[in-house]
Short mmCIF file of C-alpha atoms in Angstrom, two decimals:
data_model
loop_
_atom_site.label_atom_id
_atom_site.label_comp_id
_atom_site.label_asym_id
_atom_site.label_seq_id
_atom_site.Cartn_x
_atom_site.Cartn_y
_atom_site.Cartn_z
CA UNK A 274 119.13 92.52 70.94
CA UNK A 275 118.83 91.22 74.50
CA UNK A 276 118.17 87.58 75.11
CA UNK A 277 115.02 87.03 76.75
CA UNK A 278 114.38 83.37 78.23
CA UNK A 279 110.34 83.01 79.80
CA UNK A 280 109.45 79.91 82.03
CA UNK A 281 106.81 79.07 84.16
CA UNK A 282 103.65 78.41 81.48
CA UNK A 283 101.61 75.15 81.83
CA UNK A 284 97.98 73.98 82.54
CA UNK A 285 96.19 74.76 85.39
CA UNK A 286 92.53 74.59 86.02
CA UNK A 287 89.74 77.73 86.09
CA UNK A 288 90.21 80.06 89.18
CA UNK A 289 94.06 78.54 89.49
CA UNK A 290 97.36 80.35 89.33
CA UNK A 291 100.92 80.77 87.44
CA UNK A 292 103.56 82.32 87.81
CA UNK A 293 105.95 83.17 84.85
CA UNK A 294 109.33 84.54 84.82
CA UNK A 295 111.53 85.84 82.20
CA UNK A 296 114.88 86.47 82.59
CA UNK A 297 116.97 89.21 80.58
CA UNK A 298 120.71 88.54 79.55
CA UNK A 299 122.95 91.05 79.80
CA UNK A 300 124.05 94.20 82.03
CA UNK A 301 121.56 96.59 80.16
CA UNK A 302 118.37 95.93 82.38
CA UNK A 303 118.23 98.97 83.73
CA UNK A 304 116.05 101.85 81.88
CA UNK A 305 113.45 99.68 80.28
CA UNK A 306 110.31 98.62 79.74
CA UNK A 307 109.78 95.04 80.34
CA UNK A 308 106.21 93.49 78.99
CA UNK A 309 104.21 90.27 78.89
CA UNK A 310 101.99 89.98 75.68
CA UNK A 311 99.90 86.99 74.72
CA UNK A 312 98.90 85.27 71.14
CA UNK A 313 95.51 82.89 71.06
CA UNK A 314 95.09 81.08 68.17
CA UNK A 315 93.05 82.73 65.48
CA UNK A 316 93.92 86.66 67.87
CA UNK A 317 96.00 89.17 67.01
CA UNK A 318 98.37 89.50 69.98
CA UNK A 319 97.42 91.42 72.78
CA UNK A 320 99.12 93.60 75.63
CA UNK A 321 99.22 92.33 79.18
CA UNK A 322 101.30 94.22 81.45
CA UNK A 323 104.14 96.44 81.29
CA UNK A 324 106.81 97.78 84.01
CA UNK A 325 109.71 100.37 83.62
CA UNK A 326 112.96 99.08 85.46
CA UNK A 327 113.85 102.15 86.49
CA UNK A 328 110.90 102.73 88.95
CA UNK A 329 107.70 101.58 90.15
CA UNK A 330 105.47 102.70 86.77
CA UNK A 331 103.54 99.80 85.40
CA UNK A 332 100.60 98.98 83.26
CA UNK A 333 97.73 96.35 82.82
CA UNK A 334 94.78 95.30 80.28
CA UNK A 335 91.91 95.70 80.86
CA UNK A 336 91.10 92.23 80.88
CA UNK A 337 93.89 91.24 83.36
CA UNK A 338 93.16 93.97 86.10
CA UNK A 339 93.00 92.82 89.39
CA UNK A 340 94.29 88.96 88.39
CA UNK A 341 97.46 89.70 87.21
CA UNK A 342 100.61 91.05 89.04
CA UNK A 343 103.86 92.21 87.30
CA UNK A 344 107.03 92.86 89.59
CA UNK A 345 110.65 92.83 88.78
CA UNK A 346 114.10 92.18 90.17
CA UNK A 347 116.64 94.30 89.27
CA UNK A 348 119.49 91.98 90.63
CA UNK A 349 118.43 88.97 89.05
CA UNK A 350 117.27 90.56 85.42
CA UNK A 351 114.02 88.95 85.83
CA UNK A 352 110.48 90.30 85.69
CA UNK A 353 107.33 88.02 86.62
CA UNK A 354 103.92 87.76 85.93
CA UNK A 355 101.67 86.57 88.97
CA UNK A 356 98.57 85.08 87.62
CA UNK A 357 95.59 84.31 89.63
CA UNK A 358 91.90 83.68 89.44
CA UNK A 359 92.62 82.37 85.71
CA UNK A 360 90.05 81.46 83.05
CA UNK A 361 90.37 79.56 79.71
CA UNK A 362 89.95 83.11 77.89
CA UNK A 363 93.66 83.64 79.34
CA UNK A 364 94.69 80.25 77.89
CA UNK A 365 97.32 81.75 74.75
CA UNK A 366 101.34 81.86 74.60
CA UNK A 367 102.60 84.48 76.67
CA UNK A 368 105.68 86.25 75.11
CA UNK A 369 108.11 88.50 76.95
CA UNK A 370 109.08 91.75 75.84
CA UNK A 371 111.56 94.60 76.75
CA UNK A 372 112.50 97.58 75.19
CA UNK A 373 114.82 100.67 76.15
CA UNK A 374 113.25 103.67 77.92
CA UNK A 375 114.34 106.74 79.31
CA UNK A 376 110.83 107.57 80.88
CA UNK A 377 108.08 105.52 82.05
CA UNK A 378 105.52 106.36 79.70
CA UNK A 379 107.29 104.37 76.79
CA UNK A 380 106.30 101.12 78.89
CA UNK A 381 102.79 101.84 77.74
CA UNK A 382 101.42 98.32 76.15
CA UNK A 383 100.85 100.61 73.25
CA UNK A 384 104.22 101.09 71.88
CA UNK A 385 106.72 98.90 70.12
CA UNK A 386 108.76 96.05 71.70
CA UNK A 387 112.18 95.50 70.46
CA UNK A 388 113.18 91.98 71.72
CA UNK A 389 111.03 89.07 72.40
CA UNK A 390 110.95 85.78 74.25
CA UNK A 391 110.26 82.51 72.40
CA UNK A 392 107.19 82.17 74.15
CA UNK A 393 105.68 79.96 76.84
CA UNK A 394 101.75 78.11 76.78
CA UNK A 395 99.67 78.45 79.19
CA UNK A 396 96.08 77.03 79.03
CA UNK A 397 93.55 77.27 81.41
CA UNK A 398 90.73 74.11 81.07
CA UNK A 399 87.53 74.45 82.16
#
C-alpha cells in the first residue's frame, strides 16, 4: 500500500475556492493513476478527477468540468485539486486515490483504486 496523506478541505462560501493536496509516501509515484473521489452523506461515492503520473492524461466528472483542476508534482509526490466556482452540491469528503498504471487509460474514474486517503471535508454553505 502507499500512504496517502490529503489536506486542504474546509468551508468556504458558494462561488469560493479550495485547494487540496495529497501527498504520496514512497519512491513509487511514478506510473500511476492518482484520483480525487468524494462521499456525501446518504451518496454512493463518486469520481472526480483522475491524472496518470507518467504524462499529461487526465480525467473529470461531469459535474466538476470546467471548476475543477487536477495537476501533479512529480518531485514532491503530491497531486492537487484546484477548486473554484464551488456550490454546496460539492460539499462531501474528498478522498485521495492512486493506483499503479502502465498506460493512461487505467486512470479512468471508472476503474478500481488501490490505496486511499483518510479523507478531508469540505462544505460549501449557501
Amino acid at each position: 500500500q502507499v500512504p496517502l496523506v490529503e489536506s486542504g478541505g474546509g468551508s468556504v462560501q458558494a462561488g469560493g475556492s479550495l485547494r487540496l493536496s495529497c501527498t504520496a509516501s514512497g519512491d513509487t509515484y511514478r506510473n500511476k493513476c492518482m484520483a480525487w473521489f468524494r462521499q456525501a452523506p446518504g451518496k454512493e461515492r463518486e469520481g472526480v478527477a483522475s491524472i496518470y503520473t507518467d504524462g499529461g492524461v487526465w480525467y473529470y466528472a461531469d459535474s466538476v468540468k470546467g471548476r475543477f483542476t487536477i495537476s501533479h508534482d512529480n518531485a514532491k509526490n503530491t497531486v492537487y485539486l484546484q477548486m473554484n466556482s464551488l456550490k454546496p452540491e460539492d460539499t462531501a469528503t474528498y478522498y485521495c486515490a492512486s493506483r499503479p498504471a502502465t498506460i493512461a487509460a487505467f486512470c479512468r474514474l471508472s476503474y478500481d483504486f488501490s490505496d486511499w486517503g483518510q479523507g478531508t471535508q469540505v462544505t460549501i454553505s449557501s
